[in-house]
PDB file of C-alpha atoms in Angstrom:
ATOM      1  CA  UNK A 174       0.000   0.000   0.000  1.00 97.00           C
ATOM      2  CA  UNK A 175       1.140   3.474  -1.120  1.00 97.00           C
ATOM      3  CA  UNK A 176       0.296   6.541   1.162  1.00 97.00           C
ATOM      4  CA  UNK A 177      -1.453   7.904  -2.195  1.00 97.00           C
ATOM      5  CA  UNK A 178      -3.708   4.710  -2.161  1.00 98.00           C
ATOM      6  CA  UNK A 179      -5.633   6.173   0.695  1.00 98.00           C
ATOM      7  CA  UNK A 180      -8.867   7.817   0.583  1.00 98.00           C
ATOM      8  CA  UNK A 181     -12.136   9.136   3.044  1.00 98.00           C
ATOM      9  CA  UNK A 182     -15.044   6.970   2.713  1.00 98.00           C
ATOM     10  CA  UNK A 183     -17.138  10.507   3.284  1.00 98.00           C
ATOM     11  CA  UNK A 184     -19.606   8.659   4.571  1.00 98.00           C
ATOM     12  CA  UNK A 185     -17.869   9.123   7.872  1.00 98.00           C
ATOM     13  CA  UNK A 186     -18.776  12.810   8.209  1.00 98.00           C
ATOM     14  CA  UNK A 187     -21.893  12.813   6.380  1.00 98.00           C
ATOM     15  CA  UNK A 188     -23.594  15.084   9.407  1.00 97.00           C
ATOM     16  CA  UNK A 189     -21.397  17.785   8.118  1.00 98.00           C
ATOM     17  CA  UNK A 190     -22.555  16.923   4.226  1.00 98.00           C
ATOM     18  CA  UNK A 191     -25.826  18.561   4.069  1.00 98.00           C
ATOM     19  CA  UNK A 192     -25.531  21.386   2.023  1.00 98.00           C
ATOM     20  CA  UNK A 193     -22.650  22.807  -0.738  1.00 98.00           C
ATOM     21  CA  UNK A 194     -21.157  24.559   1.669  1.00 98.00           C
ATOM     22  CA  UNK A 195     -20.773  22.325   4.191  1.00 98.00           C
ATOM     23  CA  UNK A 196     -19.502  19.915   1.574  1.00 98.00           C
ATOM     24  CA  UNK A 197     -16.677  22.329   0.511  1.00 98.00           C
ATOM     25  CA  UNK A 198     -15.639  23.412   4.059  1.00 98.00           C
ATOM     26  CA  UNK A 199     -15.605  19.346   4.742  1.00 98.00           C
ATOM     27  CA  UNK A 200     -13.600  18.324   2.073  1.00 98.00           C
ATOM     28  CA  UNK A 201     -11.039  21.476   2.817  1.00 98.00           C
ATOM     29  CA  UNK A 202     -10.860  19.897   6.476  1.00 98.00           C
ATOM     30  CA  UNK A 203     -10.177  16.227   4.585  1.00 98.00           C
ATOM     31  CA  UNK A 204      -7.356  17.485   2.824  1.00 98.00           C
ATOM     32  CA  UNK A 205      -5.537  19.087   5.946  1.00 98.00           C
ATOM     33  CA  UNK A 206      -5.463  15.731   7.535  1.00 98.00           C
ATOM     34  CA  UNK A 207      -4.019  14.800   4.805  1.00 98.00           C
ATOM     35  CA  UNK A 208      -6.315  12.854   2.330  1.00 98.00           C
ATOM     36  CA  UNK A 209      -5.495  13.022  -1.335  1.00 98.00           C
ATOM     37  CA  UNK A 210      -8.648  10.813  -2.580  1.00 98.00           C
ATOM     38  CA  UNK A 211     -12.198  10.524  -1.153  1.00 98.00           C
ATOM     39  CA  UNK A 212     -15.263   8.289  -1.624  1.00 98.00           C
ATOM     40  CA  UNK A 213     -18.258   9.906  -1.570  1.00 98.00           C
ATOM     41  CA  UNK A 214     -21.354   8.881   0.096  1.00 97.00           C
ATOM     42  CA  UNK A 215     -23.853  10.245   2.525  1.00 96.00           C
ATOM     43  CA  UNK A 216     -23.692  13.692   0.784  1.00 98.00           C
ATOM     44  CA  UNK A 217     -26.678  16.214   0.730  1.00 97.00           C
ATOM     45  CA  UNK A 218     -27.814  17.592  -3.036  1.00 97.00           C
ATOM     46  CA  UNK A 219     -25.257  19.307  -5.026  1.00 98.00           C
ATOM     47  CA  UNK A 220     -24.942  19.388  -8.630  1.00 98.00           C
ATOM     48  CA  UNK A 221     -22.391  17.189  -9.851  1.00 98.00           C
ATOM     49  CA  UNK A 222     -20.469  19.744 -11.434  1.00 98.00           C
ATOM     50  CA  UNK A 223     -20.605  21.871  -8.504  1.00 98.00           C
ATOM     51  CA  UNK A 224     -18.939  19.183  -6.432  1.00 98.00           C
ATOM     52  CA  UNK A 225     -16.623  18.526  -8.484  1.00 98.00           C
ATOM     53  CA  UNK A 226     -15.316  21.860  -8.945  1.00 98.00           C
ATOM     54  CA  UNK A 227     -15.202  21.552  -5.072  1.00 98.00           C
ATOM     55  CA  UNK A 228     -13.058  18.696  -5.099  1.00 98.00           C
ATOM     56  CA  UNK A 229     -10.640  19.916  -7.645  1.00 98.00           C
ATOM     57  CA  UNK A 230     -10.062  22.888  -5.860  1.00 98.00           C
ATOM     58  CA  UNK A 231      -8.973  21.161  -3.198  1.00 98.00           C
ATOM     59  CA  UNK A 232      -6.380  19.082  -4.986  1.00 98.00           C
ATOM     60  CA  UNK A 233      -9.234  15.559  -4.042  1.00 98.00           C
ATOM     61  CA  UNK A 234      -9.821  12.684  -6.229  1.00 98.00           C
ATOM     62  CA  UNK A 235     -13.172  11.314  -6.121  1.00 98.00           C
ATOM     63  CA  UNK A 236     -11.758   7.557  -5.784  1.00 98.00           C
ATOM     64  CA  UNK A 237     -14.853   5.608  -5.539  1.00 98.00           C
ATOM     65  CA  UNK A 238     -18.691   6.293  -5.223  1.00 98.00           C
ATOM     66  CA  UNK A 239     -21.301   4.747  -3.162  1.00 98.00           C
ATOM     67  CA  UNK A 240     -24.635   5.047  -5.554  1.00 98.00           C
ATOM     68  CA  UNK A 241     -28.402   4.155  -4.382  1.00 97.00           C
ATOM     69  CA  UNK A 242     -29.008   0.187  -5.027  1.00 98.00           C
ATOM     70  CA  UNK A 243     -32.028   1.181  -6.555  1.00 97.00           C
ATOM     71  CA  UNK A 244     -30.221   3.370  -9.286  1.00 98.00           C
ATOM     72  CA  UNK A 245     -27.398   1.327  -9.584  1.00 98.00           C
ATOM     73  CA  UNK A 246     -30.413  -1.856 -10.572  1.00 98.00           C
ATOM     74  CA  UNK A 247     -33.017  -0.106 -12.523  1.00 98.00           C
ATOM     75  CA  UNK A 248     -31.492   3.380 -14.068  1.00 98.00           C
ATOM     76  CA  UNK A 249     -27.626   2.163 -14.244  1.00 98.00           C
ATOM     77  CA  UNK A 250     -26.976   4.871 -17.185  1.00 98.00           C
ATOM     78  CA  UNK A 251     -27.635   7.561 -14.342  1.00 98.00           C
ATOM     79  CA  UNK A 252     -24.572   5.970 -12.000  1.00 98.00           C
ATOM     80  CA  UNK A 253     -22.279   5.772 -15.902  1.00 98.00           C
ATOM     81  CA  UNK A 254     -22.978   9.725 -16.397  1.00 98.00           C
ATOM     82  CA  UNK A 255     -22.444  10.286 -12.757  1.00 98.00           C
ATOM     83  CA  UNK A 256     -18.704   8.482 -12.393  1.00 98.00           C
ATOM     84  CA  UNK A 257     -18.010  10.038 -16.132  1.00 98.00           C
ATOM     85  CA  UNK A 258     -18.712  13.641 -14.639  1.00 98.00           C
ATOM     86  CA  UNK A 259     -16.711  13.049 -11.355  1.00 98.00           C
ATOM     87  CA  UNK A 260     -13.641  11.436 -13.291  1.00 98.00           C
ATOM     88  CA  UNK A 261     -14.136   8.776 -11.297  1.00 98.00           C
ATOM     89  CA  UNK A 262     -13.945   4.459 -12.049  1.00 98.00           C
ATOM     90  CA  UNK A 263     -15.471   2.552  -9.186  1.00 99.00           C
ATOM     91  CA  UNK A 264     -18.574   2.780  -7.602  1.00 98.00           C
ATOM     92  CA  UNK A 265     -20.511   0.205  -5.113  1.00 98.00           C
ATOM     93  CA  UNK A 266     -23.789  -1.481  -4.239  1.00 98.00           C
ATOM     94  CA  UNK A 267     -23.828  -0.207  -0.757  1.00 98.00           C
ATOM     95  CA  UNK A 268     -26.670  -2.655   0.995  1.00 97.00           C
ATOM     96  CA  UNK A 269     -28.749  -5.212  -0.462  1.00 97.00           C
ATOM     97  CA  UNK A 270     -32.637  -3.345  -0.117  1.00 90.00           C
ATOM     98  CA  UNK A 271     -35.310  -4.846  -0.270  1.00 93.00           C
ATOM     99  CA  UNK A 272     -33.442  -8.534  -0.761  1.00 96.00           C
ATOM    100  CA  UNK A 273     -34.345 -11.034   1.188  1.00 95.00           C
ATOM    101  CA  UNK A 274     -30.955 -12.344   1.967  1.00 96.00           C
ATOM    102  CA  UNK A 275     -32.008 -15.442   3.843  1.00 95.00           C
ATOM    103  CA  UNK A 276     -33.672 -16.859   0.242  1.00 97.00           C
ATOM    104  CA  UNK A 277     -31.096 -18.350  -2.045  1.00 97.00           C
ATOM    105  CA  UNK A 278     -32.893 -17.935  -4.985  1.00 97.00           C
ATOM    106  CA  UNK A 279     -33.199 -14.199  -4.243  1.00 98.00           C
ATOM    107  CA  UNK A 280     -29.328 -13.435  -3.792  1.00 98.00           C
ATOM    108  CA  UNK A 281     -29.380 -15.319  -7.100  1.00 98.00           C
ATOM    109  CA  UNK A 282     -31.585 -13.125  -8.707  1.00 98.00           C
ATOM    110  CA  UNK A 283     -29.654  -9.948  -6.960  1.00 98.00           C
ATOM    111  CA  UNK A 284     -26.572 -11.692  -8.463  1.00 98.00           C
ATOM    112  CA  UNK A 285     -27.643 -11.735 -11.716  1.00 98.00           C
ATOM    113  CA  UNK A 286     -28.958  -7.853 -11.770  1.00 98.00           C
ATOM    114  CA  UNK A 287     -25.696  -6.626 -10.421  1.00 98.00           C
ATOM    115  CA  UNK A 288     -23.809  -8.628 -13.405  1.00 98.00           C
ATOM    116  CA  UNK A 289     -26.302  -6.700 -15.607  1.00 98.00           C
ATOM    117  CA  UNK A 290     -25.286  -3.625 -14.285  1.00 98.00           C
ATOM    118  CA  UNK A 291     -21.779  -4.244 -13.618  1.00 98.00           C
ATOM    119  CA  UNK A 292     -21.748  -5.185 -17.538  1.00 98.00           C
ATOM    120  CA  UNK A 293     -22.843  -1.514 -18.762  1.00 98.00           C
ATOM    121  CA  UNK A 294     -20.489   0.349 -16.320  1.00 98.00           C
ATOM    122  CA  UNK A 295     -17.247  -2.478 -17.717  1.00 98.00           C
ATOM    123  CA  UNK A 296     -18.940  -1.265 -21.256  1.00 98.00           C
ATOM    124  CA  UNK A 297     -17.589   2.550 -19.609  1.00 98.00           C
ATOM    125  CA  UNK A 298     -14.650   1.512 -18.298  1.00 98.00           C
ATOM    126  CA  UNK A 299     -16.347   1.395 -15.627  1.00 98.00           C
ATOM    127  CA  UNK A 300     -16.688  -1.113 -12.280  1.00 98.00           C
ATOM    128  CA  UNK A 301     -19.213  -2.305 -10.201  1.00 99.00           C
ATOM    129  CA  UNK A 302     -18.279  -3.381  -6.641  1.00 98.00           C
ATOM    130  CA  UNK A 303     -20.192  -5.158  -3.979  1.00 98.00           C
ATOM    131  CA  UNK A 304     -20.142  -3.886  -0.206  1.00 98.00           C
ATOM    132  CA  UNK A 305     -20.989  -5.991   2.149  1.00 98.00           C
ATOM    133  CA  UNK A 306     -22.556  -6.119   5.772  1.00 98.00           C
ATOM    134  CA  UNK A 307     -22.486  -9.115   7.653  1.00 98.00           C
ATOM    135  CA  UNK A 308     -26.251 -10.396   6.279  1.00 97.00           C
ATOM    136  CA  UNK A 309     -23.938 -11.678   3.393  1.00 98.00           C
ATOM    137  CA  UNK A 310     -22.418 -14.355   6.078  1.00 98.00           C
ATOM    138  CA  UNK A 311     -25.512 -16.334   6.782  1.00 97.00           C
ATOM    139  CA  UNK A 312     -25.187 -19.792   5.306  1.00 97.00           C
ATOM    140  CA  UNK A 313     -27.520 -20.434   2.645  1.00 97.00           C
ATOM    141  CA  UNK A 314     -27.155 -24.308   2.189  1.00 92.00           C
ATOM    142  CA  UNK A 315     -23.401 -24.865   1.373  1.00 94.00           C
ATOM    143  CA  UNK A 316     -22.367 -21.691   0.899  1.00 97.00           C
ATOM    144  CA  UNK A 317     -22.785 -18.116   2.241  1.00 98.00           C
ATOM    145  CA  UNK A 318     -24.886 -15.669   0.787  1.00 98.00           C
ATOM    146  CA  UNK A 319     -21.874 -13.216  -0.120  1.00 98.00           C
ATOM    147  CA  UNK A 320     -20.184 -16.667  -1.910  1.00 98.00           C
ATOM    148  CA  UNK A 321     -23.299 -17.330  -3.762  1.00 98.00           C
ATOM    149  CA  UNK A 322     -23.347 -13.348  -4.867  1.00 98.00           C
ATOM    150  CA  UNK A 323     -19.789 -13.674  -6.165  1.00 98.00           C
ATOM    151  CA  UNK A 324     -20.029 -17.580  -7.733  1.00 98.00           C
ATOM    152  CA  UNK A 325     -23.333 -16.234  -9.744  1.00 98.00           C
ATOM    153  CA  UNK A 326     -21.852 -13.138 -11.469  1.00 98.00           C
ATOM    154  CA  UNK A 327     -19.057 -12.582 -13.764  1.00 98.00           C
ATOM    155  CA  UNK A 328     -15.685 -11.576 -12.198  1.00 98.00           C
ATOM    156  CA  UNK A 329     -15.254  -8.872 -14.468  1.00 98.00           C
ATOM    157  CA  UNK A 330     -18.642  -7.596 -14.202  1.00 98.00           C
ATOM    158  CA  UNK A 331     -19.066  -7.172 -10.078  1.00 98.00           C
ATOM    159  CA  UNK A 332     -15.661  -7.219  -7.733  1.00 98.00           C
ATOM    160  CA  UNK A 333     -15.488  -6.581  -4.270  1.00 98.00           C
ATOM    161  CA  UNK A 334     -15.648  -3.782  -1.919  1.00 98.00           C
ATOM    162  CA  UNK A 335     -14.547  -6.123   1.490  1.00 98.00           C
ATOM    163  CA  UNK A 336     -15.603  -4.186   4.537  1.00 98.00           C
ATOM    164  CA  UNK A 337     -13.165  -5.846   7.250  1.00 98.00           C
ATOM    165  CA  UNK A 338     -15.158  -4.558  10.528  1.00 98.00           C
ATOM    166  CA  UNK A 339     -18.841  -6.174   9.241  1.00 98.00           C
ATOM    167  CA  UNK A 340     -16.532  -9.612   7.979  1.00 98.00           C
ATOM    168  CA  UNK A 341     -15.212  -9.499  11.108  1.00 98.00           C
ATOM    169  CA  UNK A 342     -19.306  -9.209  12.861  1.00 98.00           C
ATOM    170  CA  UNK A 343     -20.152 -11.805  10.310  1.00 98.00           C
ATOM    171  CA  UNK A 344     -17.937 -14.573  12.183  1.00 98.00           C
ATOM    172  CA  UNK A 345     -15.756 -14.555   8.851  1.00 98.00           C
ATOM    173  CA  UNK A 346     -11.701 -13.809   8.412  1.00 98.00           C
ATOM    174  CA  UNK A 347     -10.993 -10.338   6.944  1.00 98.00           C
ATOM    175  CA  UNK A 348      -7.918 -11.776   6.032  1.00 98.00           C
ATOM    176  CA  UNK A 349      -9.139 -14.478   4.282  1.00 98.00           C
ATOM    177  CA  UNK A 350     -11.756 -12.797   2.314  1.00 98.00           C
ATOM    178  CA  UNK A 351      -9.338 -10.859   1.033  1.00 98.00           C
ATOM    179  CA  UNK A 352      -7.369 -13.577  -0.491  1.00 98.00           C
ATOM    180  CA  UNK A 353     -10.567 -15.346  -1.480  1.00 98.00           C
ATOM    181  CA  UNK A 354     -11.042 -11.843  -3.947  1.00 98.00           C
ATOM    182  CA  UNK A 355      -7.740 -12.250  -5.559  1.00 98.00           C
ATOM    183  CA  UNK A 356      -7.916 -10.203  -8.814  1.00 98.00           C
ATOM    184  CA  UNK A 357     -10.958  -9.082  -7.701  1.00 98.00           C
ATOM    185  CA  UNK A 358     -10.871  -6.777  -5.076  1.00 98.00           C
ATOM    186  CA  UNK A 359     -10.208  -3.466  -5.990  1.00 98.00           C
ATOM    187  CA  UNK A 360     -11.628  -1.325  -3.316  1.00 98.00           C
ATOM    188  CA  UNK A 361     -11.271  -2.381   0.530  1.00 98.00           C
ATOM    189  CA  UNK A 362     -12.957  -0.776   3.873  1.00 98.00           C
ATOM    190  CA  UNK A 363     -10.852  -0.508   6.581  1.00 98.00           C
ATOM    191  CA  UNK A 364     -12.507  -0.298  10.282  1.00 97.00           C
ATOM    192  CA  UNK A 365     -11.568  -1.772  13.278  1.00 98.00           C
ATOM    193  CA  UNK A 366     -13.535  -3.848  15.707  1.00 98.00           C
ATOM    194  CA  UNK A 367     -13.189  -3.676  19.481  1.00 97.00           C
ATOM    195  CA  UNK A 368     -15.089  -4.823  22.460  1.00 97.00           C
ATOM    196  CA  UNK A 369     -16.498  -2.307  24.490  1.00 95.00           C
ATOM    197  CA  UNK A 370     -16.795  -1.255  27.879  1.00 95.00           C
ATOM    198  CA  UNK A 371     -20.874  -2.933  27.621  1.00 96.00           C
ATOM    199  CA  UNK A 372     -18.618  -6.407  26.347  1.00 98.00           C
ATOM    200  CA  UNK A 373     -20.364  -5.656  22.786  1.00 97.00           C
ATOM    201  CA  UNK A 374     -18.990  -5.446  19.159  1.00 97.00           C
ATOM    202  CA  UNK A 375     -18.053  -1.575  18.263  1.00 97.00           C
ATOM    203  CA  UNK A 376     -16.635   0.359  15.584  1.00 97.00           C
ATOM    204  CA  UNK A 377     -12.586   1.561  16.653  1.00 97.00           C
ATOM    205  CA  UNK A 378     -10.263   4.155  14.908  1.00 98.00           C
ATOM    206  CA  UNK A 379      -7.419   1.867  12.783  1.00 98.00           C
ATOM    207  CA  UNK A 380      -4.996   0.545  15.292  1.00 98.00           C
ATOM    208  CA  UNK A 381      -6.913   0.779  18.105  1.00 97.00           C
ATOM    209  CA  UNK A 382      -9.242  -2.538  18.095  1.00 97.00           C
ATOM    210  CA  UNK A 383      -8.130  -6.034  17.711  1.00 98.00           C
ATOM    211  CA  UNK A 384      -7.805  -6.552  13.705  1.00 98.00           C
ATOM    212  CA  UNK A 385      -4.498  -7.072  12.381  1.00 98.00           C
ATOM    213  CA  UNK A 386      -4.789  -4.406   9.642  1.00 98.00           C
ATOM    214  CA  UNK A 387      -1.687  -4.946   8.826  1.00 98.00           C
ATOM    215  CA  UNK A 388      -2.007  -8.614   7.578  1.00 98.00           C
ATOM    216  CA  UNK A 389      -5.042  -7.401   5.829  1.00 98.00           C
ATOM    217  CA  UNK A 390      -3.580  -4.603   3.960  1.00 98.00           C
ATOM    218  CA  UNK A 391      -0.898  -7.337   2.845  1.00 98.00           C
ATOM    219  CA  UNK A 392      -3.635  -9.612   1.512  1.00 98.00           C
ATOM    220  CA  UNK A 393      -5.268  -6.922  -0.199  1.00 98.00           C
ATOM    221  CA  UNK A 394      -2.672  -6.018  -1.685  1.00 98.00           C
ATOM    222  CA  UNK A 395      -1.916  -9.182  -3.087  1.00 98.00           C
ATOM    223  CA  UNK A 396      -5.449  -9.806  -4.552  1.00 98.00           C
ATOM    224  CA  UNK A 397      -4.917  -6.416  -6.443  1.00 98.00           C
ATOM    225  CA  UNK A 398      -6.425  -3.677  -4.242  1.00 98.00           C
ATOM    226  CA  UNK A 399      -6.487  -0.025  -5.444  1.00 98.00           C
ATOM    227  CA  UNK A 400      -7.736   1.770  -2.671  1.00 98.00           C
ATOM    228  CA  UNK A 401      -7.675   1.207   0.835  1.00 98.00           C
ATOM    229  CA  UNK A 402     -10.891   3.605   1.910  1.00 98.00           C
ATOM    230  CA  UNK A 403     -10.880   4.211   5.929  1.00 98.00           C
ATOM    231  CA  UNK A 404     -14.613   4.659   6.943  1.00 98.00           C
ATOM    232  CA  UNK A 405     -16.220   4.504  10.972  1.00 96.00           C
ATOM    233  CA  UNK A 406     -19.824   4.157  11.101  1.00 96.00           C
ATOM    234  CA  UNK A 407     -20.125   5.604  14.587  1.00 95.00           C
ATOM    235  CA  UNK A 408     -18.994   5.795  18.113  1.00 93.00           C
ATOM    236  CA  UNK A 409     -16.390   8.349  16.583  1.00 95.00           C
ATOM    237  CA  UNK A 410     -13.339   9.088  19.164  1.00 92.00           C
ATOM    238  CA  UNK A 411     -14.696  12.503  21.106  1.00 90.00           C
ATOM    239  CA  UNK A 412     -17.626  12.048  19.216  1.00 95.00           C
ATOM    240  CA  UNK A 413     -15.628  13.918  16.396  1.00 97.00           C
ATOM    241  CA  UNK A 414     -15.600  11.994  13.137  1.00 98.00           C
ATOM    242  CA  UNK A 415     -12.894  14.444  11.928  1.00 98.00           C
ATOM    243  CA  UNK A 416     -10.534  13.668  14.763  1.00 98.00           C
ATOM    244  CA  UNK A 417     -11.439   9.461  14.015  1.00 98.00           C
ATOM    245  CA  UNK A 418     -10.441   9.954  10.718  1.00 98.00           C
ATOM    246  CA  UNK A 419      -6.823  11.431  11.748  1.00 98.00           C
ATOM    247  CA  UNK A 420      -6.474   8.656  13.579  1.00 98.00           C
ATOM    248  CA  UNK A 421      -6.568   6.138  11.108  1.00 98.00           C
ATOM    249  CA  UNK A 422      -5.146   8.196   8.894  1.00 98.00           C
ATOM    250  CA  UNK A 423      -1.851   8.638  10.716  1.00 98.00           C
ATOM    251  CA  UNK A 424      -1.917   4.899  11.961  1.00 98.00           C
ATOM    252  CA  UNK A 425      -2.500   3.471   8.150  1.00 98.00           C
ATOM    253  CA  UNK A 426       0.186   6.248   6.793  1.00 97.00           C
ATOM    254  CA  UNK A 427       2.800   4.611   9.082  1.00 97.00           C
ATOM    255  CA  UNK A 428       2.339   1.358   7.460  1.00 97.00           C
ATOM    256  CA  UNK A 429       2.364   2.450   3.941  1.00 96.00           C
ATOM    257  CA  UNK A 430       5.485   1.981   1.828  1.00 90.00           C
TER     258      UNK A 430
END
């Protein structure tokens, strides 16, 4: 891993997202941390051109998008015109809606419309990546839902997006999903998992819960990965997700070569 390989999943701040303005000051306060890249998700309406004037002022490369599942299904054109405008190659399924993920022949189906879609955006130079939860861990039969996702579409048409902290709440290896992705895992979300103080599973800045990110980012690495995106859900250090993002930032710069 490269320190240029790592980017904001924006999604981390997206209570400061709301409006343009917030969006620009947010991004400015991204790139004093020291960010070069960003993913964007959670973000309030802007025009596409607007933001992206944003982000070039700021020196940010829009790395990745997260797109609505419903768009990304049924109007897939709309996410094509959206990457094209934002300069950007990868975008993800962010949560299956509306699937019921405990029906095999439903994550089939799902399968099957994401290799549609993934398909057009290849067609753009384009790709489609899956992120997953941990719903993709239940066992469906012999395999897991998330195996039956990848096994039914075409590698080239839907790669991975591996979120280590929900693999890790899943009861799976981080690791090891990473290696099972080889050649197919171009984007990777990096979170932490600790045990709190209430002896429950919670969200922790890089380097400061119990997953060796290090062997991760190795494996990753080896199956290909572009981008290693750092992204907390919640329970931000100081409540601040500016200050959680530092964090991880500093901790995943010290391991970068």
């Amino acid at each position: 891993m490269k320190k240029n390989q790592i980017a904001a999943q924006a999604y981390t701040i997206r209570e400061y997202l709301k409006t343009p303005k917030d969006i620009a000051q947010s991004m400015a306060r991204l790139k004093k941390i020291g960010f070069d890249a960003v993913q964007l998700s959670g973000l309030g309406s802007i025009d596409v051109n607007e933001l992206k004037g944003i982000l070039d002022g700021e020196g940010l490369l829009c790395c990745a998008t997260h797109e609505p599942a419903d768009t990304i299904l049924t109007e897939t054109q709309k996410v094509v015109d959206r990457l094209k405008a934002l300069n950007c190659s990868f975008t993800a399924y962010p949560y299956p809606k509306d699937v019921d993920m405990g029906q095999e022949d439903k994550v089939i189906a799902l399968a099957k419309a994401l290799d549609k879609a993934g398909a057009l955006l290849r067609e753009n130079s384009q790709t489609l990546t899956y992120h997953n939860h941990q719903i993709e861990f239940r066992r469906l039969g012999k395999k897991l839902a998330i195996e039956i996702l990848y096994d039914e579409s075409n590698s080239q048409n839907l790669k991975g997006e591996i979120d280590t902290y929900w693999v890790q709440f899943g009861g799976a290896s981080p690791v090891e999903w990473c290696k099972k992705l080889a050649n197919r895992l171009p984007l990777l979300h990096l979170k932490d998992y600790r045990i709190n103080e209430s002896n429950t599973p919670a969200f922790a800045e890089l380097g400061q819960g119990n997953l060796n990110i290090p062997a991760i980012i190795e494996a990753a690495g080896n199956s290909g990965c572009e981008w290693y995106i750092i992204e907390q859900d919640n329970n931000w250090i100081k409540n601040d997700p500016f200050e959680s993002l530092r964090i991880s930032y500093s901790y995943l710069e010290s391991l970068a070569n």
